XYZ file of N, CA and C in Angstrom:
252
model
N 84.402 100.598 112.745
C 84.332 99.603 113.805
C 84.428 98.186 113.229
N 85.247 97.302 113.677
C 85.424 96.075 113.004
C 84.366 94.992 113.560
N 83.733 95.331 114.534
C 82.459 94.603 115.037
C 81.331 94.683 114.186
N 81.228 95.662 113.344
C 80.158 95.862 112.401
C 79.992 94.592 111.375
N 78.804 94.137 111.196
C 78.587 93.052 110.297
C 78.975 93.291 108.891
N 78.952 94.487 108.503
C 79.178 94.933 107.074
C 80.714 95.079 106.760
N 81.510 95.155 107.804
C 82.929 95.375 107.577
C 83.801 94.152 108.138
N 84.549 93.511 107.184
C 85.293 92.333 107.782
C 86.461 92.735 108.525
N 86.935 91.857 109.382
C 88.177 92.176 110.230
C 89.383 92.241 109.357
N 90.436 92.906 109.805
C 91.642 93.109 108.956
C 92.273 91.672 108.893
N 93.053 91.410 107.767
C 93.663 90.129 107.644
C 94.716 89.871 108.726
N 94.892 88.620 108.998
C 95.878 88.232 110.118
C 97.227 88.574 109.857
N 97.678 88.605 108.694
C 99.109 88.776 108.379
C 99.263 90.323 107.943
N 98.841 91.229 108.763
C 98.926 92.634 108.535
C 99.935 93.104 109.668
N 100.889 93.873 109.172
C 101.892 94.496 110.183
C 101.996 95.973 109.928
N 102.197 96.711 111.007
C 102.274 98.134 110.935
C 103.295 98.534 111.908
N 104.256 99.362 111.515
C 105.318 99.876 112.294
C 106.246 100.837 111.713
N 107.390 101.123 112.415
C 108.300 102.155 112.059
C 109.571 101.275 111.536
N 110.187 101.709 110.345
C 111.371 101.103 109.862
C 112.514 101.565 110.661
N 113.193 100.612 111.296
C 114.367 100.834 112.081
C 115.671 100.658 111.327
N 115.714 99.741 110.370
C 116.939 99.529 109.575
C 116.604 98.935 108.199
N 117.423 99.375 107.225
C 117.255 98.765 105.905
C 118.093 97.543 105.771
N 117.708 96.561 104.969
C 118.525 95.410 104.797
C 118.644 95.295 103.264
N 119.371 94.280 102.882
C 119.777 94.084 101.344
C 118.425 93.761 100.681
N 117.493 92.958 101.235
C 116.365 92.573 100.626
C 115.012 93.075 101.252
N 115.107 94.212 102.002
C 113.973 94.736 102.572
C 114.284 95.750 103.766
N 113.719 95.456 104.904
C 113.885 96.297 106.077
C 113.391 95.571 107.289
N 113.680 96.223 108.468
C 113.204 95.642 109.729
C 112.291 96.708 110.329
N 111.137 96.332 110.836
C 110.226 97.276 111.433
C 110.030 97.005 112.889
N 109.815 98.008 113.657
C 109.367 97.878 115.113
C 107.951 98.000 115.165
N 107.350 96.832 115.512
C 105.891 96.667 115.399
C 105.228 97.693 116.348
N 104.204 98.343 115.786
C 103.488 99.430 116.495
C 102.744 98.905 117.767
N 102.356 97.588 117.701
C 101.558 97.033 118.789
C 102.474 96.356 119.832
N 103.678 96.675 119.846
C 104.630 96.222 120.956
C 105.092 94.742 120.826
N 105.011 94.191 119.748
C 105.456 92.679 119.508
C 106.929 92.584 119.176
N 107.570 93.637 119.331
C 109.095 93.618 118.872
C 109.237 94.010 117.506
N 110.293 93.309 116.860
C 110.610 93.663 115.421
C 110.192 92.552 114.491
N 110.082 92.923 113.272
C 109.749 91.945 112.149
C 110.762 92.294 110.997
N 111.271 91.264 110.431
C 112.208 91.501 109.168
C 111.252 91.267 107.951
N 111.169 92.316 107.159
C 110.171 92.397 106.040
C 111.004 92.148 104.665
N 110.692 91.075 103.984
C 111.428 90.704 102.698
C 110.593 91.369 101.498
N 111.214 92.141 100.815
C 110.549 92.775 99.618
C 111.262 92.123 98.319
N 110.361 91.734 97.408
C 110.840 91.083 96.105
C 110.281 91.932 94.890
N 110.700 91.460 93.805
C 110.147 92.206 92.609
C 108.621 92.071 92.474
N 108.065 91.087 93.072
C 106.645 90.830 93.014
C 105.787 91.619 94.103
N 106.498 92.206 95.044
C 105.816 92.977 96.095
C 105.247 94.266 95.607
N 103.927 94.449 95.830
C 103.273 95.747 95.396
C 103.671 96.862 96.240
N 104.160 97.917 95.541
C 104.599 99.113 96.206
C 103.818 100.352 95.583
N 102.655 100.626 96.092
C 101.861 101.708 95.421
C 102.452 103.164 95.380
N 103.361 103.353 96.348
C 103.983 104.635 96.424
C 105.510 104.602 96.077
N 105.920 103.411 95.469
C 107.273 103.296 95.178
C 108.133 102.602 96.320
N 109.443 102.444 96.113
C 110.267 101.736 97.051
C 111.238 102.670 97.709
N 110.813 103.856 97.922
C 111.577 104.885 98.627
C 111.408 104.901 100.102
N 111.867 103.785 100.771
C 111.694 103.660 102.268
C 112.989 103.929 102.984
N 112.847 104.513 104.133
C 114.096 104.780 104.877
C 113.771 104.657 106.463
N 114.772 104.467 107.245
C 114.508 104.420 108.781
C 113.691 105.710 109.202
N 112.714 105.339 110.088
C 111.796 106.431 110.557
C 110.514 106.435 109.826
N 110.434 105.858 108.761
C 109.117 105.751 107.892
C 108.203 104.844 108.668
N 106.871 105.193 108.652
C 105.807 104.402 109.199
C 105.265 103.620 107.959
N 105.133 102.272 108.089
C 104.763 101.432 106.976
C 103.596 100.397 107.448
N 102.783 100.084 106.391
C 101.926 98.954 106.603
C 102.311 97.826 105.549
N 102.392 96.639 106.161
C 102.815 95.544 105.399
C 101.901 94.308 105.340
N 101.486 93.879 104.147
C 100.716 92.637 104.148
C 101.489 91.552 103.493
N 101.574 90.405 104.210
C 102.339 89.287 103.716
C 102.167 87.959 104.484
N 102.987 87.034 104.183
C 103.013 85.694 104.786
C 104.220 85.655 105.778
N 103.909 85.077 106.985
C 105.064 84.888 107.945
C 105.713 83.635 107.395
N 107.083 83.691 107.276
C 107.780 82.622 106.684
C 108.816 82.083 107.719
N 108.800 82.633 108.840
C 109.680 82.165 109.952
C 109.405 83.066 111.120
N 110.015 82.808 112.333
C 109.878 83.563 113.429
C 110.432 85.013 113.128
N 109.469 85.964 113.163
C 109.816 87.406 112.908
C 110.159 87.790 111.498
N 109.876 86.838 110.614
C 110.183 87.177 109.110
C 108.906 87.175 108.297
N 108.778 88.255 107.462
C 107.523 88.287 106.626
C 107.933 88.485 105.185
N 107.307 87.624 104.245
C 107.547 87.845 102.855
C 106.387 88.763 102.339
N 106.620 89.928 102.069
C 105.662 91.049 101.733
C 105.011 90.796 100.381
N 103.603 90.886 100.468
C 102.935 90.997 99.184
C 102.721 92.413 98.745
N 102.557 93.268 99.827
C 102.450 94.773 99.586
C 102.940 95.508 100.781
N 103.520 96.654 100.383
C 103.950 97.666 101.443
C 103.559 98.953 101.017
N 102.968 99.651 102.026
C 102.519 101.071 101.813
C 103.018 101.903 102.951
N 103.608 103.148 102.421
C 104.013 104.020 103.409
C 102.838 104.926 104.079
N 102.837 105.086 105.328
C 101.773 105.703 106.013
C 102.121 107.127 106.438
N 103.364 107.569 106.101
C 103.829 108.871 106.533
C 102.911 109.959 106.056
N 102.461 110.003 104.942
C 101.587 111.090 104.480
C 100.165 111.078 105.013
N 99.829 110.021 105.770
C 98.490 110.007 106.330
C 98.497 110.573 107.840
N 99.627 110.763 108.358
C 99.749 111.291 109.732
C 100.037 112.731 109.835
């Protein structure tokens, strides 16, 4: 429960959704909370704890900075498929 004083709220720039298309420098996700799509930019500095083997249909969580309307520069990307 995020209202608990001992647990901080999630960071503001946290995105979770389903990959709908791969791009040259990342992918586009359909946000799980109904906010439309976000373009995720992945660089060599992006942390990928499970590797970079993403494909359309995968559920991912992305932490990063919003750099434009609907565009996120990813600090980290994690696949959530194995958790479901």
